[in-house]
Coordinates of C-alpha atoms and ligand atoms in Angstrom, one line a residue:
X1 CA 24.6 3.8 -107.4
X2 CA 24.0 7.5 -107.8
X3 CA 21.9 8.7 -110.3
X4 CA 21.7 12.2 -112.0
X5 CA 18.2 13.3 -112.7
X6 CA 17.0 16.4 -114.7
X7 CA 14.2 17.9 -116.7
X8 CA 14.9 20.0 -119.6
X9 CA 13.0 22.2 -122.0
X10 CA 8.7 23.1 -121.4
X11 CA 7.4 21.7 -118.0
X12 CA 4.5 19.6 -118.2
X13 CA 1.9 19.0 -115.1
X14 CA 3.8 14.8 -114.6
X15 CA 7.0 15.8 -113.9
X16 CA 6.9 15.4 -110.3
X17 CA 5.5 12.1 -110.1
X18 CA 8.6 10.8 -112.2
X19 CA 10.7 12.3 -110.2
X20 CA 9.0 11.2 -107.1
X21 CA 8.4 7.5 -108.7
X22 CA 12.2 7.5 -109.5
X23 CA 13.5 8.6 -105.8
X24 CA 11.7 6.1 -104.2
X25 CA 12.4 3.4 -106.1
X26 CA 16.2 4.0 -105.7
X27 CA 15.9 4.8 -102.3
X28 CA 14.2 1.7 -101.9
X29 CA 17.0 -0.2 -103.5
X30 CA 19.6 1.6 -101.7
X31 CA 20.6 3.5 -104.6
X32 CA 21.0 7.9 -104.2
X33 CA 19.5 9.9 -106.6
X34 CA 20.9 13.6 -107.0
X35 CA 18.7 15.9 -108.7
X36 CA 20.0 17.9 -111.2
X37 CA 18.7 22.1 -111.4
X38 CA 17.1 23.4 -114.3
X39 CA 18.1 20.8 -117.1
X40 CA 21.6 21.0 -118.8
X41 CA 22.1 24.3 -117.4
X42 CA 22.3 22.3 -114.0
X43 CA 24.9 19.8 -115.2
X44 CA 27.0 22.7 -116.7
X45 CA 27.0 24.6 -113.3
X46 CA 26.7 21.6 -110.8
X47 CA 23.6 23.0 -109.6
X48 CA 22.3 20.1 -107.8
X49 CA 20.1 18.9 -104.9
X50 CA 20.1 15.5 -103.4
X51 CA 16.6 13.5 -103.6
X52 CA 16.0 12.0 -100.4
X53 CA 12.0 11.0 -98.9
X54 CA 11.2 14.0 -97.5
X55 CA 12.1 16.3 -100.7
X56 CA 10.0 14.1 -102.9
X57 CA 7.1 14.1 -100.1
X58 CA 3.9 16.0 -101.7
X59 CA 4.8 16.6 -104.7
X60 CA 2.8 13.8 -106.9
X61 CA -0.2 16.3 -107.4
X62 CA 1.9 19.2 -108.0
X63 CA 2.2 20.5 -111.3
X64 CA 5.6 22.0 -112.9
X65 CA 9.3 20.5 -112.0
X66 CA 10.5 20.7 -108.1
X67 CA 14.1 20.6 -110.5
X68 CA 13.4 23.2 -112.2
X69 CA 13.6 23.7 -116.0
X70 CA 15.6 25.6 -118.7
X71 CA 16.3 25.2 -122.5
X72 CA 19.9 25.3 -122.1
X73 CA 21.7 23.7 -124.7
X74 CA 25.5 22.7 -123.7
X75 CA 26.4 22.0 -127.6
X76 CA 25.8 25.6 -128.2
X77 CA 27.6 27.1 -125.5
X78 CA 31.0 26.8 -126.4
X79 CA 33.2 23.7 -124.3
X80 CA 29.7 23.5 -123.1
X81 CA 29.8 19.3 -123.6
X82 CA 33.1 18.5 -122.5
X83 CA 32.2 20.9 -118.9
X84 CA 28.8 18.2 -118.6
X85 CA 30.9 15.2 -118.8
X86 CA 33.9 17.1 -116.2
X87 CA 31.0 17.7 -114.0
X88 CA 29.5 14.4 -114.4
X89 CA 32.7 12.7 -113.4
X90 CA 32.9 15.3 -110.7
X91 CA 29.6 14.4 -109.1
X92 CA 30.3 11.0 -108.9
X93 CA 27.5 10.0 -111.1
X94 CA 26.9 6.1 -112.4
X95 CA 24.0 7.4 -114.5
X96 CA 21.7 10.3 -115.8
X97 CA 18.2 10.0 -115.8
X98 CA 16.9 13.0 -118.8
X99 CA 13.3 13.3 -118.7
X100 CA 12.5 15.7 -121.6
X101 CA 11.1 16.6 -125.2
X102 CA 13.0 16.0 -128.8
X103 CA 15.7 18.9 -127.6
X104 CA 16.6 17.7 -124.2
X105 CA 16.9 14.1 -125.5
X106 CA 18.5 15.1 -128.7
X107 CA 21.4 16.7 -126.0
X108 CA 20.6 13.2 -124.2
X109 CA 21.7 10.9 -127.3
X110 CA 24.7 12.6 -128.3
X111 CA 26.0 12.9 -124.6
X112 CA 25.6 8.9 -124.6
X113 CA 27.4 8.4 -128.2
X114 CA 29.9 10.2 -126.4
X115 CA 30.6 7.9 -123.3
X116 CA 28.3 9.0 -120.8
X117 CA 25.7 7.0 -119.6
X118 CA 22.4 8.5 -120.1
X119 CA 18.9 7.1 -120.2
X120 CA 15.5 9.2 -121.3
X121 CA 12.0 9.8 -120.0
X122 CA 10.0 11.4 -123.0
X123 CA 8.4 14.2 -121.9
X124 CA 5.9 17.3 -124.1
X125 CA 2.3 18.2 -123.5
X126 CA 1.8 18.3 -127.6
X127 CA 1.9 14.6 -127.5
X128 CA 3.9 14.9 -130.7
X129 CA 7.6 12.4 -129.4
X130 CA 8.0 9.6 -132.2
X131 CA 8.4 6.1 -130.6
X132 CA 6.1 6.3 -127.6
X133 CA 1.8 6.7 -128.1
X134 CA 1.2 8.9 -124.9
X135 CA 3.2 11.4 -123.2
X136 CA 2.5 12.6 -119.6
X137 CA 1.2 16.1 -119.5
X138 CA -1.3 15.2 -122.8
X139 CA -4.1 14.5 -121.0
X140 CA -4.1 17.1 -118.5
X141 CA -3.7 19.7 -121.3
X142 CA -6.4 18.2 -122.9
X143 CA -8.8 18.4 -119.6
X144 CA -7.8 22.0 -119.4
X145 CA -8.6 23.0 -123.0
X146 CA -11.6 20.7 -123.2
X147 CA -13.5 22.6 -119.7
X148 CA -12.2 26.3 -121.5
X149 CA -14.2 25.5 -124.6
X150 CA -17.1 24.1 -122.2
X151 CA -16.7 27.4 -120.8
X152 CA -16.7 29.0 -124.0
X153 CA -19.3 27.6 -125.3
X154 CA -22.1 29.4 -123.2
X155 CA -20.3 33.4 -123.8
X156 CA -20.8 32.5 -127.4
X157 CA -23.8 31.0 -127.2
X158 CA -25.0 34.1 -125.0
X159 CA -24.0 36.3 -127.2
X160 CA -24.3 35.2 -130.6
X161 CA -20.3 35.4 -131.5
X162 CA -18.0 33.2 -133.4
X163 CA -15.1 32.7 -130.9
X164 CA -11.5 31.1 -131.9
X165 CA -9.4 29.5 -129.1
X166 CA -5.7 29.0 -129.8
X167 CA -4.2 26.4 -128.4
X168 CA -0.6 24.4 -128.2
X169 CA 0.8 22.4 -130.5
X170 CA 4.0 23.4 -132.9
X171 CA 3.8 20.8 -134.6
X172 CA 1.0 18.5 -134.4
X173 CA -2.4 18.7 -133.5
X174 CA -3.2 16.7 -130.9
X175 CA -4.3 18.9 -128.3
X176 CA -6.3 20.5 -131.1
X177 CA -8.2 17.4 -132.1
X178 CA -8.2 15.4 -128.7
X179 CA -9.7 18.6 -126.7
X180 CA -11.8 19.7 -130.0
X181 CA -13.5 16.8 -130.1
X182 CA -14.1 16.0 -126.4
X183 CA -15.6 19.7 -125.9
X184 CA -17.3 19.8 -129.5
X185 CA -15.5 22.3 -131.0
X186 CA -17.1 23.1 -134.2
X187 CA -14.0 23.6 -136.6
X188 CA -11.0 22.0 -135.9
X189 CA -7.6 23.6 -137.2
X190 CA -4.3 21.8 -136.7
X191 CA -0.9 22.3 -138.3
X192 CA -0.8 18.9 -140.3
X193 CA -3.2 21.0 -142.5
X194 CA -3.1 24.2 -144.3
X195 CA -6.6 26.2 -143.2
X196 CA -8.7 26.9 -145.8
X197 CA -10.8 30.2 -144.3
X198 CA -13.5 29.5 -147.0
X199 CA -14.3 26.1 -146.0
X200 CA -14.3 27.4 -142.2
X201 CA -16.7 30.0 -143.1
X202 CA -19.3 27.8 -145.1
X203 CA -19.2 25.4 -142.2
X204 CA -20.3 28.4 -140.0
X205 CA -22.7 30.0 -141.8
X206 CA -23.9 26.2 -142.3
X207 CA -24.5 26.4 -138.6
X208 CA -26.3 29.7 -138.6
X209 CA -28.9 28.4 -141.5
X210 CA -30.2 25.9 -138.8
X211 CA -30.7 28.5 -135.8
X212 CA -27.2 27.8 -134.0
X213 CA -25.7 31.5 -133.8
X214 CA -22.2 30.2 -132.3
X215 CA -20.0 28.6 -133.5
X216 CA -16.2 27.7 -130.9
X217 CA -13.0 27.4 -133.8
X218 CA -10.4 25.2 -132.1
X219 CA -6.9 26.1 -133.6
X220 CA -3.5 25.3 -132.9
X221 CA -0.7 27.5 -132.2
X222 CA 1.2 25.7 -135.1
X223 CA -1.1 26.0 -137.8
X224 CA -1.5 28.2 -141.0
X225 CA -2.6 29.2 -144.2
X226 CA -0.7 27.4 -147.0
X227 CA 2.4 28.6 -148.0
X228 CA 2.6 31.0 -145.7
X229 CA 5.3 31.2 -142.8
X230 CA 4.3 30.4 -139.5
X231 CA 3.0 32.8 -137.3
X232 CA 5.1 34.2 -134.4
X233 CA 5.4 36.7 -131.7
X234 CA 9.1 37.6 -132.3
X235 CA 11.8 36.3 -134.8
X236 CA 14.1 35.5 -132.2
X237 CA 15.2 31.7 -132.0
X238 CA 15.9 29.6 -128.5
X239 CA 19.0 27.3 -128.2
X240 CA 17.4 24.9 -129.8
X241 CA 16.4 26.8 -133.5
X242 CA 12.7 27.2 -131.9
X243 CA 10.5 30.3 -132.5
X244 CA 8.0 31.6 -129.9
X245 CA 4.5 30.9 -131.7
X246 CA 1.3 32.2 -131.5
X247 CA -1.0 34.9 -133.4
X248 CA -3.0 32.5 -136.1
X249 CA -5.9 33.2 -133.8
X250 CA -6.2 36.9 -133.9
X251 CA -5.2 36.4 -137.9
X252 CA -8.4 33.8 -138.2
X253 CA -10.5 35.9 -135.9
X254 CA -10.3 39.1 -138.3
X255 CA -11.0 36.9 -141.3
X256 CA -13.9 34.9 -140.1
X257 CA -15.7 38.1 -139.1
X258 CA -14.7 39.9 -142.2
X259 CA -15.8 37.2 -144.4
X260 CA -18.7 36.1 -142.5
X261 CA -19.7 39.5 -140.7
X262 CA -20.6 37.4 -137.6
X263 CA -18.7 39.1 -134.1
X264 CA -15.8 37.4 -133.5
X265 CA -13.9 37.4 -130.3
X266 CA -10.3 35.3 -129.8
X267 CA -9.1 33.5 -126.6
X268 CA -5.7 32.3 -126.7
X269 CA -5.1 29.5 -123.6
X270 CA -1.1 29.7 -123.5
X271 CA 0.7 28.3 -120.3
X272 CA -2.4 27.6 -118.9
X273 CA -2.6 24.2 -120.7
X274 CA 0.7 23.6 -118.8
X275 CA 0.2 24.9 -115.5
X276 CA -1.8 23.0 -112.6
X277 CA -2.1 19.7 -110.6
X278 CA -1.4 16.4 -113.6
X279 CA -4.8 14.5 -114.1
X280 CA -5.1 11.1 -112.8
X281 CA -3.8 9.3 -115.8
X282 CA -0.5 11.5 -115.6
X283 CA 0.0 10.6 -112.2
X284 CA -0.2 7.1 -112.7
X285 CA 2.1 7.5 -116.4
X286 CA 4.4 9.6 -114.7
X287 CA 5.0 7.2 -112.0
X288 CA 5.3 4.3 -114.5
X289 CA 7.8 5.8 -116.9
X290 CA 9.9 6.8 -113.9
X291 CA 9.5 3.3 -112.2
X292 CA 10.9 2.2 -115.8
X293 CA 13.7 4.6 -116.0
X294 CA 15.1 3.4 -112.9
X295 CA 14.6 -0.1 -114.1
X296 CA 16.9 0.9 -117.3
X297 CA 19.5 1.8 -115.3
X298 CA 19.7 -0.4 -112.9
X299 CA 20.1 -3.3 -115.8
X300 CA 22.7 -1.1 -117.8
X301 CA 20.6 0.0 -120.6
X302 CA 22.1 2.9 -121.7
X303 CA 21.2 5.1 -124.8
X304 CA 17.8 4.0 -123.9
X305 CA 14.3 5.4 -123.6
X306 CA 11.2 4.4 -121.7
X307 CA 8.3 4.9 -124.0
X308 CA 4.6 3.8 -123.8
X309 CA 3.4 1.1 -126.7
X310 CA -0.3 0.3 -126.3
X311 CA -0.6 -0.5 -122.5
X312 CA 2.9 -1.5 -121.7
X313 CA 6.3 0.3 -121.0
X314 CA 8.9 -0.4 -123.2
X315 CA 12.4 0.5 -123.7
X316 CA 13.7 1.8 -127.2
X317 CA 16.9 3.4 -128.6
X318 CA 16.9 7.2 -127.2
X319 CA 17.6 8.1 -131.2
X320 CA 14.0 7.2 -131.9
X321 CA 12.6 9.8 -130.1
X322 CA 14.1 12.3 -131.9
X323 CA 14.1 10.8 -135.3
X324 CA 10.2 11.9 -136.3
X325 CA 8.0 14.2 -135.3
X326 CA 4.7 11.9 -134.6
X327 CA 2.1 14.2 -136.2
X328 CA -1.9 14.0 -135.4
X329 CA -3.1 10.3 -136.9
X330 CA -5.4 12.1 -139.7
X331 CA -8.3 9.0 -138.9
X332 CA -9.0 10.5 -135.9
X333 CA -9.6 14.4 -137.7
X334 CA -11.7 12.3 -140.2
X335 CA -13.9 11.9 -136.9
X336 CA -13.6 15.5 -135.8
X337 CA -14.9 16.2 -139.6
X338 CA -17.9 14.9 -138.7
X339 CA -19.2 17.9 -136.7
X340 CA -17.4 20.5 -138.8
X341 CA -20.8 22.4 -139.6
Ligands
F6P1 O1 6.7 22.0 -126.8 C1 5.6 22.3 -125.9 C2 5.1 23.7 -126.1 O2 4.1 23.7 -125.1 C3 4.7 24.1 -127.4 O3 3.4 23.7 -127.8 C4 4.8 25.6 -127.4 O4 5.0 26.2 -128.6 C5 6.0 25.8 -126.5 O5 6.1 24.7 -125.7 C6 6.0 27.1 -125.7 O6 7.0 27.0 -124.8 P1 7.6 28.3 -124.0 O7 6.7 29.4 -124.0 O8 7.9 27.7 -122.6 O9 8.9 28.6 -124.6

Protein backbone atom coordinates (compact mmCIF):
# COMPACT_ATOMS: atom_id res chain seq x y z
CA UNK A 1 0.00 0.00 0.00
CA UNK A 2 0.99 3.69 0.09
CA UNK A 3 0.02 5.62 2.72
CA UNK A 4 -0.38 9.48 2.98
CA UNK A 5 0.66 10.97 6.30
CA UNK A 6 0.27 14.55 7.56
CA UNK A 7 0.09 16.77 10.61
CA UNK A 8 -2.13 19.64 10.67
CA UNK A 9 -2.88 22.57 12.95
CA UNK A 10 -0.30 23.37 16.54
CA UNK A 11 2.73 21.03 16.74
CA UNK A 12 3.09 19.16 19.81
CA UNK A 13 6.61 17.67 21.15
CA UNK A 14 5.12 13.51 19.87
CA UNK A 15 4.81 14.11 16.54
CA UNK A 16 7.85 12.53 15.41
CA UNK A 17 7.66 9.39 17.14
CA UNK A 18 4.21 8.79 15.25
CA UNK A 19 5.49 9.47 12.38
CA UNK A 20 8.58 7.42 13.01
CA UNK A 21 6.37 4.51 14.68
CA UNK A 22 4.18 4.59 11.53
CA UNK A 23 7.17 4.46 8.80
CA UNK A 24 8.64 1.56 10.29
CA UNK A 25 5.87 -0.35 10.74
CA UNK A 26 4.92 -0.03 7.07
CA UNK A 27 8.21 -0.39 5.99
CA UNK A 28 8.37 -3.47 7.85
CA UNK A 29 5.26 -4.81 6.15
CA UNK A 30 6.40 -3.81 2.87
CA UNK A 31 3.99 -1.05 2.67
CA UNK A 32 5.46 2.90 1.45
CA UNK A 33 4.54 5.70 3.41
CA UNK A 34 4.65 9.29 1.69
CA UNK A 35 4.77 12.07 3.94
CA UNK A 36 2.62 14.75 3.32
CA UNK A 37 4.15 18.74 3.87
CA UNK A 38 2.66 21.01 6.25
CA UNK A 39 -0.97 19.43 6.76
CA UNK A 40 -3.74 20.10 4.09
CA UNK A 41 -1.79 22.72 2.64
CA UNK A 42 0.47 19.68 1.49
CA UNK A 43 -2.27 17.60 -0.01
CA UNK A 44 -3.62 20.82 -1.85
CA UNK A 45 -0.06 21.49 -3.42
CA UNK A 46 1.33 17.86 -3.57
CA UNK A 47 4.07 18.90 -1.43
CA UNK A 48 5.31 15.59 -0.38
CA UNK A 49 8.36 13.57 0.74
CA UNK A 50 8.69 9.89 0.72
CA UNK A 51 9.31 8.21 4.39
CA UNK A 52 11.93 5.72 4.03
CA UNK A 53 14.51 4.50 7.27
CA UNK A 54 16.93 6.90 7.02
CA UNK A 55 14.41 10.06 7.02
CA UNK A 56 12.68 8.78 10.12
CA UNK A 57 16.26 7.95 11.75
CA UNK A 58 16.72 10.34 14.96
CA UNK A 59 13.91 11.90 15.10
CA UNK A 60 11.98 10.07 18.14
CA UNK A 61 13.44 12.69 20.67
CA UNK A 62 12.94 15.57 18.58
CA UNK A 63 10.27 17.85 19.27
CA UNK A 64 7.95 19.63 16.50
CA UNK A 65 6.91 17.83 12.99
CA UNK A 66 9.85 16.69 10.46
CA UNK A 67 6.30 17.23 8.07
CA UNK A 68 5.80 20.28 8.89
CA UNK A 69 2.61 21.94 9.95
CA UNK A 70 0.03 24.63 8.88
CA UNK A 71 -3.74 25.42 9.65
CA UNK A 72 -4.77 25.32 6.17
CA UNK A 73 -8.21 24.53 5.77
CA UNK A 74 -9.08 23.16 2.03
CA UNK A 75 -13.02 23.69 2.75
CA UNK A 76 -12.29 27.32 2.91
CA UNK A 77 -10.29 27.82 0.03
CA UNK A 78 -12.45 27.72 -2.74
CA UNK A 79 -12.41 24.07 -4.95
CA UNK A 80 -10.04 23.54 -2.17
CA UNK A 81 -11.72 19.79 -1.36
CA UNK A 82 -12.30 18.55 -4.74
CA UNK A 83 -8.11 19.66 -5.59
CA UNK A 84 -7.24 17.10 -2.08
CA UNK A 85 -9.13 14.25 -3.54
CA UNK A 86 -7.52 15.16 -7.51
CA UNK A 87 -4.27 15.09 -5.68
CA UNK A 88 -4.93 12.07 -3.66
CA UNK A 89 -5.86 10.09 -6.71
CA UNK A 90 -2.83 11.60 -8.31
CA UNK A 91 -0.41 10.38 -5.70
CA UNK A 92 -1.48 7.08 -5.86
CA UNK A 93 -2.51 6.92 -2.32
CA UNK A 94 -4.59 3.75 -0.67
CA UNK A 95 -4.86 5.71 2.51
CA UNK A 96 -4.24 8.96 4.63
CA UNK A 97 -2.94 8.80 7.92
CA UNK A 98 -4.24 12.64 9.68
CA UNK A 99 -2.65 13.11 12.92
CA UNK A 100 -4.10 16.32 14.33
CA UNK A 101 -6.49 18.36 16.79
CA UNK A 102 -10.51 18.95 16.38
CA UNK A 103 -9.72 21.19 13.06
CA UNK A 104 -7.45 18.96 11.22
CA UNK A 105 -9.74 15.91 11.91
CA UNK A 106 -12.87 17.84 11.46
CA UNK A 107 -11.21 18.38 7.61
CA UNK A 108 -10.28 14.50 8.25
CA UNK A 109 -14.11 13.32 8.76
CA UNK A 110 -15.74 15.19 6.02
CA UNK A 111 -12.92 14.15 3.47
CA UNK A 112 -13.89 10.44 4.45
CA UNK A 113 -17.90 11.03 4.21
CA UNK A 114 -16.77 12.05 1.02
CA UNK A 115 -14.98 8.88 -0.46
CA UNK A 116 -11.63 9.18 0.65
CA UNK A 117 -10.11 6.97 2.86
CA UNK A 118 -8.82 8.72 5.89
CA UNK A 119 -7.89 7.46 9.33
CA UNK A 120 -6.95 9.97 12.46
CA UNK A 121 -4.28 10.27 15.15
CA UNK A 122 -5.59 12.77 17.79
CA UNK A 123 -3.22 15.14 18.40
CA UNK A 124 -3.21 18.84 21.06
CA UNK A 125 -1.06 19.69 24.01
CA UNK A 126 -4.40 21.08 25.88
CA UNK A 127 -5.41 17.58 26.33
CA UNK A 128 -8.89 18.85 25.68
CA UNK A 129 -9.98 15.91 22.18
CA UNK A 130 -13.34 14.22 23.32
CA UNK A 131 -13.15 10.33 22.95
CA UNK A 132 -9.54 9.68 23.92
CA UNK A 133 -8.18 10.34 27.92
CA UNK A 134 -4.54 11.43 26.99
CA UNK A 135 -3.05 13.13 24.13
CA UNK A 136 0.66 13.05 23.24
CA UNK A 137 2.21 16.39 23.88
CA UNK A 138 0.12 16.77 27.47
CA UNK A 139 2.63 15.56 29.49
CA UNK A 140 5.57 17.19 28.22
CA UNK A 141 3.71 20.55 28.44
CA UNK A 142 2.89 19.75 31.70
CA UNK A 143 6.77 18.97 32.73
CA UNK A 144 7.63 22.29 31.16
CA UNK A 145 5.09 24.38 32.97
CA UNK A 146 5.46 22.39 36.21
CA UNK A 147 9.78 23.10 36.44
CA UNK A 148 8.77 27.18 35.26
CA UNK A 149 6.57 27.50 38.32
CA UNK A 150 9.45 25.51 40.40
CA UNK A 151 11.41 28.14 38.96
CA UNK A 152 9.12 30.75 39.91
CA UNK A 153 8.63 29.89 42.99
CA UNK A 154 12.10 31.00 44.41
CA UNK A 155 12.00 34.90 42.34
CA UNK A 156 8.76 35.28 44.33
CA UNK A 157 9.74 33.85 47.21
CA UNK A 158 12.97 36.16 47.03
CA UNK A 159 11.37 38.91 46.56
CA UNK A 160 8.13 38.96 48.25
CA UNK A 161 5.88 39.33 44.86
CA UNK A 162 2.65 37.73 43.75
CA UNK A 163 3.53 36.33 40.26
CA UNK A 164 0.79 35.05 37.64
CA UNK A 165 1.94 32.58 34.97
CA UNK A 166 -0.27 32.24 31.82
CA UNK A 167 -0.35 29.25 30.41
CA UNK A 168 -2.19 27.11 27.34
CA UNK A 169 -5.31 25.99 27.19
CA UNK A 170 -8.44 27.54 24.96
CA UNK A 171 -10.58 25.68 26.17
CA UNK A 172 -10.02 23.54 29.07
CA UNK A 173 -7.78 23.59 31.82
CA UNK A 174 -5.76 20.82 31.99
CA UNK A 175 -2.45 22.09 31.67
CA UNK A 176 -3.63 24.58 34.22
CA UNK A 177 -4.63 22.10 36.85
CA UNK A 178 -2.28 19.09 35.92
CA UNK A 179 1.04 21.54 36.11
CA UNK A 180 -0.75 23.71 39.01
CA UNK A 181 -1.03 21.07 41.07
CA UNK A 182 2.23 19.13 40.44
CA UNK A 183 4.38 22.53 41.06
CA UNK A 184 1.96 23.85 43.84
CA UNK A 185 0.58 26.62 42.35
CA UNK A 186 -1.31 28.47 44.93
CA UNK A 187 -4.50 29.68 42.86
CA UNK A 188 -5.51 27.74 40.05
CA UNK A 189 -7.56 29.57 37.14
CA UNK A 190 -8.93 27.57 34.30
CA UNK A 191 -11.52 28.48 31.62
CA UNK A 192 -14.31 25.96 32.85
CA UNK A 193 -14.69 28.68 35.47
CA UNK A 194 -15.36 32.37 35.49
CA UNK A 195 -12.43 34.00 37.96
CA UNK A 196 -13.69 35.56 40.80
CA UNK A 197 -10.56 38.28 41.57
CA UNK A 198 -12.02 38.56 45.17
CA UNK A 199 -11.82 35.08 46.06
CA UNK A 200 -8.15 35.00 44.49
CA UNK A 201 -7.25 37.91 46.60
CA UNK A 202 -8.61 36.53 50.10
CA UNK A 203 -6.78 33.35 49.34
CA UNK A 204 -3.58 35.52 49.05
CA UNK A 205 -3.72 37.69 51.70
CA UNK A 206 -4.85 34.31 53.54
CA UNK A 207 -1.26 33.35 52.77
CA UNK A 208 0.43 36.45 53.89
CA UNK A 209 -1.52 36.25 57.48
CA UNK A 210 0.66 33.13 58.14
CA UNK A 211 4.16 34.57 57.06
CA UNK A 212 4.18 33.25 53.35
CA UNK A 213 4.82 36.61 51.29
CA UNK A 214 4.40 34.79 47.75
CA UNK A 215 2.03 33.51 46.38
CA UNK A 216 2.51 31.67 42.16
CA UNK A 217 -1.36 32.22 40.24
CA UNK A 218 -1.55 29.57 37.60
CA UNK A 219 -3.95 30.75 34.79
CA UNK A 220 -4.96 29.61 31.54
CA UNK A 221 -4.79 31.35 28.41
CA UNK A 222 -8.63 30.56 28.01
CA UNK A 223 -9.96 31.80 31.05
CA UNK A 224 -11.95 34.91 32.22
CA UNK A 225 -14.01 36.97 34.25
CA UNK A 226 -17.77 36.16 33.78
CA UNK A 227 -19.50 37.45 31.09
CA UNK A 228 -16.90 38.98 29.73
CA UNK A 229 -15.35 38.17 26.12
CA UNK A 230 -12.25 36.37 25.95
CA UNK A 231 -9.20 37.95 25.99
CA UNK A 232 -7.08 38.28 22.85
CA UNK A 233 -4.12 39.68 21.10
CA UNK A 234 -5.85 40.57 17.82
CA UNK A 235 -9.47 40.08 16.46
CA UNK A 236 -8.34 38.43 13.48
CA UNK A 237 -9.71 34.70 13.08
CA UNK A 238 -7.46 31.55 11.51
CA UNK A 239 -9.13 29.25 8.92
CA UNK A 240 -10.64 27.50 11.32
CA UNK A 241 -12.91 30.52 13.31
CA UNK A 242 -9.86 30.56 16.03
CA UNK A 243 -8.70 33.76 17.79
CA UNK A 244 -5.08 34.17 18.94
CA UNK A 245 -5.48 34.23 22.89
CA UNK A 246 -3.60 35.53 25.50
CA UNK A 247 -3.59 38.77 27.96
CA UNK A 248 -5.85 37.42 31.09
CA UNK A 249 -2.47 37.43 32.80
CA UNK A 250 -1.39 40.99 32.57
CA UNK A 251 -5.39 41.85 33.20
CA UNK A 252 -5.20 39.59 36.61
CA UNK A 253 -1.71 40.83 37.39
CA UNK A 254 -2.95 44.64 37.54
CA UNK A 255 -5.93 43.61 39.68
CA UNK A 256 -4.31 41.44 42.16
CA UNK A 257 -1.80 44.16 43.01
CA UNK A 258 -4.36 46.90 42.86
CA UNK A 259 -6.71 45.07 45.17
CA UNK A 260 -4.15 43.51 47.31
CA UNK A 261 -1.23 46.14 46.94
CA UNK A 262 1.26 43.25 46.99
CA UNK A 263 3.96 43.62 43.72
CA UNK A 264 2.86 41.70 41.17
CA UNK A 265 4.92 40.57 38.20
CA UNK A 266 3.33 38.34 35.08
CA UNK A 267 5.14 35.54 33.12
CA UNK A 268 3.37 34.33 30.23
CA UNK A 269 5.00 30.63 29.01
CA UNK A 270 3.62 30.64 25.20
CA UNK A 271 5.25 28.23 22.64
CA UNK A 272 7.48 27.20 25.16
CA UNK A 273 5.05 24.63 26.49
CA UNK A 274 5.21 23.27 22.91
CA UNK A 275 8.74 23.45 21.93
CA UNK A 276 11.45 20.82 23.06
CA UNK A 277 12.41 17.01 23.12
CA UNK A 278 8.53 14.90 24.04
CA UNK A 279 8.87 13.31 27.69
CA UNK A 280 9.19 9.66 28.04
CA UNK A 281 5.54 8.94 28.14
CA UNK A 282 5.06 10.82 24.74
CA UNK A 283 7.52 8.86 23.24
CA UNK A 284 6.15 5.69 24.10
CA UNK A 285 2.14 7.26 23.32
CA UNK A 286 3.34 8.62 20.22
CA UNK A 287 4.77 5.36 19.05
CA UNK A 288 1.65 3.50 20.19
CA UNK A 289 -1.08 5.61 18.52
CA UNK A 290 1.09 5.47 15.36
CA UNK A 291 1.69 1.65 15.60
CA UNK A 292 -2.31 1.68 15.87
CA UNK A 293 -2.91 3.94 12.91
CA UNK A 294 -1.17 1.79 10.73
CA UNK A 295 -2.97 -1.10 12.17
CA UNK A 296 -6.42 0.75 11.11
CA UNK A 297 -5.41 0.88 7.79
CA UNK A 298 -4.05 -2.01 7.18
CA UNK A 299 -7.57 -3.81 8.30
CA UNK A 300 -9.70 -1.20 6.30
CA UNK A 301 -10.99 0.90 9.04
CA UNK A 302 -11.67 3.89 7.62
CA UNK A 303 -13.47 7.02 9.22
CA UNK A 304 -11.63 5.83 12.23
CA UNK A 305 -9.56 7.13 15.02
CA UNK A 306 -7.01 5.71 17.34
CA UNK A 307 -7.70 7.03 20.84
CA UNK A 308 -6.34 6.02 24.28
CA UNK A 309 -9.24 4.49 26.88
CA UNK A 310 -7.62 3.81 30.29
CA UNK A 311 -4.41 1.79 29.30
CA UNK A 312 -5.40 0.45 25.96
CA UNK A 313 -5.55 1.81 22.25
CA UNK A 314 -8.79 1.75 20.81
CA UNK A 315 -10.34 2.70 17.59
CA UNK A 316 -13.54 4.97 17.51
CA UNK A 317 -15.51 6.84 14.84
CA UNK A 318 -13.23 9.94 13.66
CA UNK A 319 -16.78 12.09 14.34
CA UNK A 320 -16.15 11.56 18.08
CA UNK A 321 -13.27 13.52 18.23
CA UNK A 322 -14.71 16.41 17.16
CA UNK A 323 -18.12 16.09 18.60
CA UNK A 324 -17.16 17.60 22.44
CA UNK A 325 -14.78 19.53 23.72
CA UNK A 326 -13.47 17.26 26.76
CA UNK A 327 -13.20 20.04 29.43
CA UNK A 328 -10.94 19.72 32.84
CA UNK A 329 -12.85 16.80 35.03
CA UNK A 330 -13.94 19.43 37.89
CA UNK A 331 -12.89 16.41 40.75
CA UNK A 332 -9.61 16.80 40.10
CA UNK A 333 -9.85 21.09 40.63
CA UNK A 334 -11.74 20.00 43.86
CA UNK A 335 -8.10 18.70 44.73
CA UNK A 336 -6.24 21.72 43.48
CA UNK A 337 -8.87 23.60 45.88
CA UNK A 338 -7.31 22.26 48.54
CA UNK A 339 -4.15 24.42 48.58
CA UNK A 340 -5.97 27.59 47.22
CA UNK A 341 -4.78 29.73 50.37
O1 LIG B 1 -4.55 24.21 20.55
C1 LIG B 1 -3.32 24.19 21.14
C2 LIG B 1 -2.82 25.57 21.42
O2 LIG B 1 -1.58 25.36 22.01
C3 LIG B 1 -3.74 26.46 22.28
O3 LIG B 1 -3.61 26.26 23.66
C4 LIG B 1 -3.31 27.84 21.86
O4 LIG B 1 -4.33 28.80 22.04
C5 LIG B 1 -2.99 27.68 20.42
O5 LIG B 1 -2.61 26.33 20.24
C6 LIG B 1 -1.95 28.63 19.94
O6 LIG B 1 -1.48 28.24 18.70
P1 LIG B 1 -0.68 29.12 17.64
O7 LIG B 1 -0.01 30.24 18.35
O8 LIG B 1 0.27 28.16 17.02
O9 LIG B 1 -1.68 29.58 16.64
Amino acid sequence: MKIGVLTGGGDCPGLNPVIRAITRKALQEGDQILGIRHGWKGLLEKDTIALDQRSVSGILHRGGTILGTSRTNPYKTEGGSEKVKKNYKELSLDALIAIGGEDTLGVATKLHKEGLKVVGVPKTIDNDLGATDFTFGFDTAVNIVMECIDRLHTTAESHDRVIVVEVMGRHAGWIACYAGIAGGGDYILIPEIPIDVEKVCDSIKSRHAIGKNFSIVVVAEGANFKEEDLITQEKKLDEFGHVRLGGIGDKLGKLIEKETGYETRVTVLGHIQRGGSPTAFDRVLGTRFGVKAYELVKSAKFGKMACLRGNELIAVPLEEATKKIKTLDLKLYDIAKIFFG
